[in-house]
Short mmCIF file of C-alpha atoms in Angstrom, two decimals:
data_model
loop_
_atom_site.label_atom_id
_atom_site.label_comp_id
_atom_site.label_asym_id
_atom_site.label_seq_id
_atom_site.Cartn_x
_atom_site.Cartn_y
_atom_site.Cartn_z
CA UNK A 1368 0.00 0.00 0.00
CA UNK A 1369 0.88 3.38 -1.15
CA UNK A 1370 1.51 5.50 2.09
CA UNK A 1371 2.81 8.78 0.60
CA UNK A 1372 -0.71 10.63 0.41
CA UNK A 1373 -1.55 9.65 4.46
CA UNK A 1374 1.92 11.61 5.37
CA UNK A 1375 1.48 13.92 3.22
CA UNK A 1376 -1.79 15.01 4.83
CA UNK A 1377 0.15 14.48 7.76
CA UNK A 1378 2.75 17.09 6.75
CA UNK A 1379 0.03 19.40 6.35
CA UNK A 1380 -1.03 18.53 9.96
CA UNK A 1381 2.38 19.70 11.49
CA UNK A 1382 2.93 22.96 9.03
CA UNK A 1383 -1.18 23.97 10.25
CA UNK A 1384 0.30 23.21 14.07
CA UNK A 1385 3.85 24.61 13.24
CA UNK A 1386 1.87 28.23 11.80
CA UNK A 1387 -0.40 27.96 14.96
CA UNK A 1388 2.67 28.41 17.01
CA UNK A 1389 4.69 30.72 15.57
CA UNK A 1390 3.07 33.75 16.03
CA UNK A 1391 0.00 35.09 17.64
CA UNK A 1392 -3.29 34.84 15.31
CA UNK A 1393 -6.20 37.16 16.01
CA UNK A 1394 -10.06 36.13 16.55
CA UNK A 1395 -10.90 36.25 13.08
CA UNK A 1396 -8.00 34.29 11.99
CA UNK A 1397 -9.17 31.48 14.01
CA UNK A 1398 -12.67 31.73 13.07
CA UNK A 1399 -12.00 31.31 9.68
CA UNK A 1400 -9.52 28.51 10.30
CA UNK A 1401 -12.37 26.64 12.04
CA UNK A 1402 -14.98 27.45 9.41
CA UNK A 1403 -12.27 26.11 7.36
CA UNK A 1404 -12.64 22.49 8.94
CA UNK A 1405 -9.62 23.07 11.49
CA UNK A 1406 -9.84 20.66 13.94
CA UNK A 1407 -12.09 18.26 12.47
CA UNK A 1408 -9.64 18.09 9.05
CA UNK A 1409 -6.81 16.53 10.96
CA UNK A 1410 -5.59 13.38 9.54
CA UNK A 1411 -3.63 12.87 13.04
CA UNK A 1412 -6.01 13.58 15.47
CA UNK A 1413 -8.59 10.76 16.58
CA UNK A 1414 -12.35 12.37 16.34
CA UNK A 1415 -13.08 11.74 19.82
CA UNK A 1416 -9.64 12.48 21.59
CA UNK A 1417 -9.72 14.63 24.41
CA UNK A 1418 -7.27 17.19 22.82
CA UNK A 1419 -8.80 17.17 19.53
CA UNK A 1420 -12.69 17.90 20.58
CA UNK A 1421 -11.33 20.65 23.04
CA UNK A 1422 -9.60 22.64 20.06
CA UNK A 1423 -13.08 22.02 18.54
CA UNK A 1424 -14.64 23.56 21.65
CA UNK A 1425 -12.42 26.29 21.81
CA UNK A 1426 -12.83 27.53 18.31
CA UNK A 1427 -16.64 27.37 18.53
CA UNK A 1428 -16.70 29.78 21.97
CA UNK A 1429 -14.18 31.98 19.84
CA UNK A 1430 -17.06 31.75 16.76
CA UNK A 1431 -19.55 32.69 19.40
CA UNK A 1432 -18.13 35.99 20.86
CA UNK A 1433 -19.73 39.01 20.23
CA UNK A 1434 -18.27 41.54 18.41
CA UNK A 1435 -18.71 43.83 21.05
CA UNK A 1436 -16.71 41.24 23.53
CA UNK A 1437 -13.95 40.77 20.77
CA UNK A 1438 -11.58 43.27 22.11
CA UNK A 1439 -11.35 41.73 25.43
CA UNK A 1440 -11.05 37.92 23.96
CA UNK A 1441 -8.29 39.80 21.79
CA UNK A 1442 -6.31 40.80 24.96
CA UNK A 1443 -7.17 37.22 26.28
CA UNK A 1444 -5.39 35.76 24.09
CA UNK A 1445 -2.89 38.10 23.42
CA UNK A 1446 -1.86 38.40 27.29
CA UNK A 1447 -1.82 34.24 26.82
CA UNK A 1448 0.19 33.79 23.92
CA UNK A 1449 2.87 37.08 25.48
CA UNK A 1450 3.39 34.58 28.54
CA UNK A 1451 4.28 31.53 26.51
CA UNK A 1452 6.23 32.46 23.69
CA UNK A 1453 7.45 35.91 24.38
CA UNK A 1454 7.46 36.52 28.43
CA UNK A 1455 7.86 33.08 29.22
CA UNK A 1456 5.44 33.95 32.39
CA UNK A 1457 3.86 30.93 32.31
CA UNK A 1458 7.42 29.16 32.15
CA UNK A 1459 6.23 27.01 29.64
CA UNK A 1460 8.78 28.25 26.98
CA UNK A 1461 8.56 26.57 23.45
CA UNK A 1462 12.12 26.53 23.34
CA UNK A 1463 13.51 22.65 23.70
CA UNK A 1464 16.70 23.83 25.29
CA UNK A 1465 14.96 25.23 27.95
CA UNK A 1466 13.62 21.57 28.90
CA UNK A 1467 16.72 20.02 28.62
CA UNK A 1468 20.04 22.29 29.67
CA UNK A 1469 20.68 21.64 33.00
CA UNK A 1470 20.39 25.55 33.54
CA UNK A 1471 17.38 26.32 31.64
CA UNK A 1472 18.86 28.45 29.39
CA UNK A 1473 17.94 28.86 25.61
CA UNK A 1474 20.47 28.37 22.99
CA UNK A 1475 22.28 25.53 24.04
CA UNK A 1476 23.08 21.87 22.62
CA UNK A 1477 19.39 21.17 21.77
CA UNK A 1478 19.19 24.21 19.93
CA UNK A 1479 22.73 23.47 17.53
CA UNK A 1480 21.27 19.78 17.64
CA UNK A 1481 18.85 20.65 15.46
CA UNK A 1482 20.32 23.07 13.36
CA UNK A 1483 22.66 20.54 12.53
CA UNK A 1484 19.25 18.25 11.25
CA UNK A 1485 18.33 21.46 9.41
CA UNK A 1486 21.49 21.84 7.68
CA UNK A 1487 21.74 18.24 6.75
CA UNK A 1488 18.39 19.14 4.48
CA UNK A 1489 19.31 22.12 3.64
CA UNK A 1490 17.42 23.72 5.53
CA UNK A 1491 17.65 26.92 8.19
CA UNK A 1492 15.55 28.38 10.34
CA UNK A 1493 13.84 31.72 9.14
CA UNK A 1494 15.70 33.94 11.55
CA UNK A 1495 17.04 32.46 14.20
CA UNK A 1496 18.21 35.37 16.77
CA UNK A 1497 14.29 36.06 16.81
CA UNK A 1498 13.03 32.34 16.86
CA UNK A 1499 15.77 29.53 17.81
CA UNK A 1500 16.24 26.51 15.62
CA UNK A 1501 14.87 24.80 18.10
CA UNK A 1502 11.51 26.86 18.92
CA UNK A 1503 8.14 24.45 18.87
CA UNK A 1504 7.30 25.97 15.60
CA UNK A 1505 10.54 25.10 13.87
CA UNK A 1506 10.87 21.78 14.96
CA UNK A 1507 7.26 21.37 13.86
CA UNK A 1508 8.04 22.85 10.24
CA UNK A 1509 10.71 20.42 9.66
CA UNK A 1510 8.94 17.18 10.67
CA UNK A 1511 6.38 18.50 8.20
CA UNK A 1512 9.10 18.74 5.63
CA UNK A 1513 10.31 15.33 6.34
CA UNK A 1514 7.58 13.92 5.59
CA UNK A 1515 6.63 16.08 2.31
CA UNK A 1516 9.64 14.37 1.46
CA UNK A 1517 8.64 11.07 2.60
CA UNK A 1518 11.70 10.63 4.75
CA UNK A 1519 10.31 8.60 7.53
CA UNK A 1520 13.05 7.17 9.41
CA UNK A 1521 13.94 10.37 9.32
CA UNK A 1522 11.15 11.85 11.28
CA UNK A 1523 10.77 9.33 13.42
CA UNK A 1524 14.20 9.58 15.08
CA UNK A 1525 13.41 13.38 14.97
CA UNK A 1526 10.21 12.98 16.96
CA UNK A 1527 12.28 10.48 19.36
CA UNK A 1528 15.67 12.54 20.05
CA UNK A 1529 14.12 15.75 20.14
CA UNK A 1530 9.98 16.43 20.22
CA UNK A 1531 8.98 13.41 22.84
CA UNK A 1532 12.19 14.98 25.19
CA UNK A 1533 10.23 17.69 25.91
CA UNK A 1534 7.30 18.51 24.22
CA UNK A 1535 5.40 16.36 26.64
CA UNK A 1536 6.27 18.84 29.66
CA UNK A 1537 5.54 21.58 27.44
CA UNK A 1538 2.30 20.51 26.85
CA UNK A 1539 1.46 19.99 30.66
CA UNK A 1540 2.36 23.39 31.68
CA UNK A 1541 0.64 25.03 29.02
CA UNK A 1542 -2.35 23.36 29.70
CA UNK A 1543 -2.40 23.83 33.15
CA UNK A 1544 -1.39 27.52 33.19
CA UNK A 1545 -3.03 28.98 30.24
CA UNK A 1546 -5.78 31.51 30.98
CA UNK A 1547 -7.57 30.73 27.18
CA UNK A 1548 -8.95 27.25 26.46
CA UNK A 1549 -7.50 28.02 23.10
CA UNK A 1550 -3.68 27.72 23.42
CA UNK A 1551 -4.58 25.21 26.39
CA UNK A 1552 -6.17 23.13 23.79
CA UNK A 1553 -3.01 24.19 21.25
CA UNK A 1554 -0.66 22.33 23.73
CA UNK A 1555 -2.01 18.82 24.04
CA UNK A 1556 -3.48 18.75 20.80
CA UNK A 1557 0.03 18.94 19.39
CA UNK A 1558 1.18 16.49 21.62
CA UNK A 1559 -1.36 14.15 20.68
CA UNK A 1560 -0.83 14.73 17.36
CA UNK A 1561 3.10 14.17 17.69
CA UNK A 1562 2.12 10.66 19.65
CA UNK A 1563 -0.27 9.68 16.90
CA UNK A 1564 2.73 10.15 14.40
CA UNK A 1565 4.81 8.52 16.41
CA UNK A 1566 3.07 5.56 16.82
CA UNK A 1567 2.22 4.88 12.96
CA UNK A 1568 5.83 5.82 11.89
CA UNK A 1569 6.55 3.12 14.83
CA UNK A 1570 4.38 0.41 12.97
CA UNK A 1571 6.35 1.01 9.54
CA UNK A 1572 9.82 0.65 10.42
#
């Protein structure tokens, strides 16, 4: 059996999850990405997974809001996404060095780890002094690419040495702290995603 189109759909999985991270979107922006099918269009997430019918949930309430209750869902999520990615309040950081330097500090071996990965594909990360190499987002981007490309030993010892190191503490503390169901919903949906993966890349090799 031909398995190229099921990753590929999966590649489009990661770069929708990879986009969703890597900056902040506004209400509209997710409104039309749910009236686009986004969650239910997910070729990784199972239908009745906790993660997956949350985002679902989440989306819908955003749908719902007035316009005249937009502004303060606006600073909502704005004040939510500040303390992940940019304030690291919630200290949740997306940053895999973070997780895994024995001083918590960005930029370290994780970080070159994966630039090294990049570079092996030639690939880089956009700009790297304003998101790491090895930022959620980024490592997100290039298991997409790895599987556009249908290399999946590849992105299966990508998932193993880097995203399963730490992306399953990131997802924890985001879910717990977050003050929006939406980027609480964001974390362990792309966890569960990354495990689904995982598990069928798993069964092939």
């Amino acid at each position: 059996m031909d398995a190229t189109p099921s990753f590929n759909a999966a590649a489009e999985d990661l770069a929708a999850l990879a986009w969703l991270h890597e900056a902040e979107r506004d209400v509209e922006t997710l409104t039309r990405l749910h009236a686009a099918g986004f969650p239910e269009g997910l070729s990784l997430a199972d239908p009745e997974a906790p993660p997956r019918v949350a985002m679902g949930e989440a989306l819908q309430v955003i749908g719902r809001v007035p316009g005249h209750d937009r502004p303060s869902l606006e600073d909502d999520l704005a004040a939510d996404y500040a303390g992940i990615y940019l304030t690291h309040a919630l200290r949740a950081s997306p940053y895999e060095s973070v997780w895994r330097d024995e001083e918590k500090l960005m930029m370290q071996g994780p970080s070159f780890a994966v630039r090294d990965r990049y570079h092996a594909h030639g690939l880089a990360a956009a700009d790297w002094r304003r998101m790491a190499d090895d930022h959620v987002s980024n490592e997100l981007a290039f298991l997409s690419y790895l599987l556009s490309q249908g290399d999946v030993q590849e992105a299966r010892r990508f998932i193993e040495e880097h995203l399963l190191q730490w992306l399953p503490n990131f997802a924890e503390r985001v879910t717990a702290r977050a003050s929006t169901r939406f980027y609480a919903a964001l974390a362990s949906l792309t966890l569960h995603v990354i495990e689904n993966l995982h598990r069928q890349l798993r069964a092939i090799h």
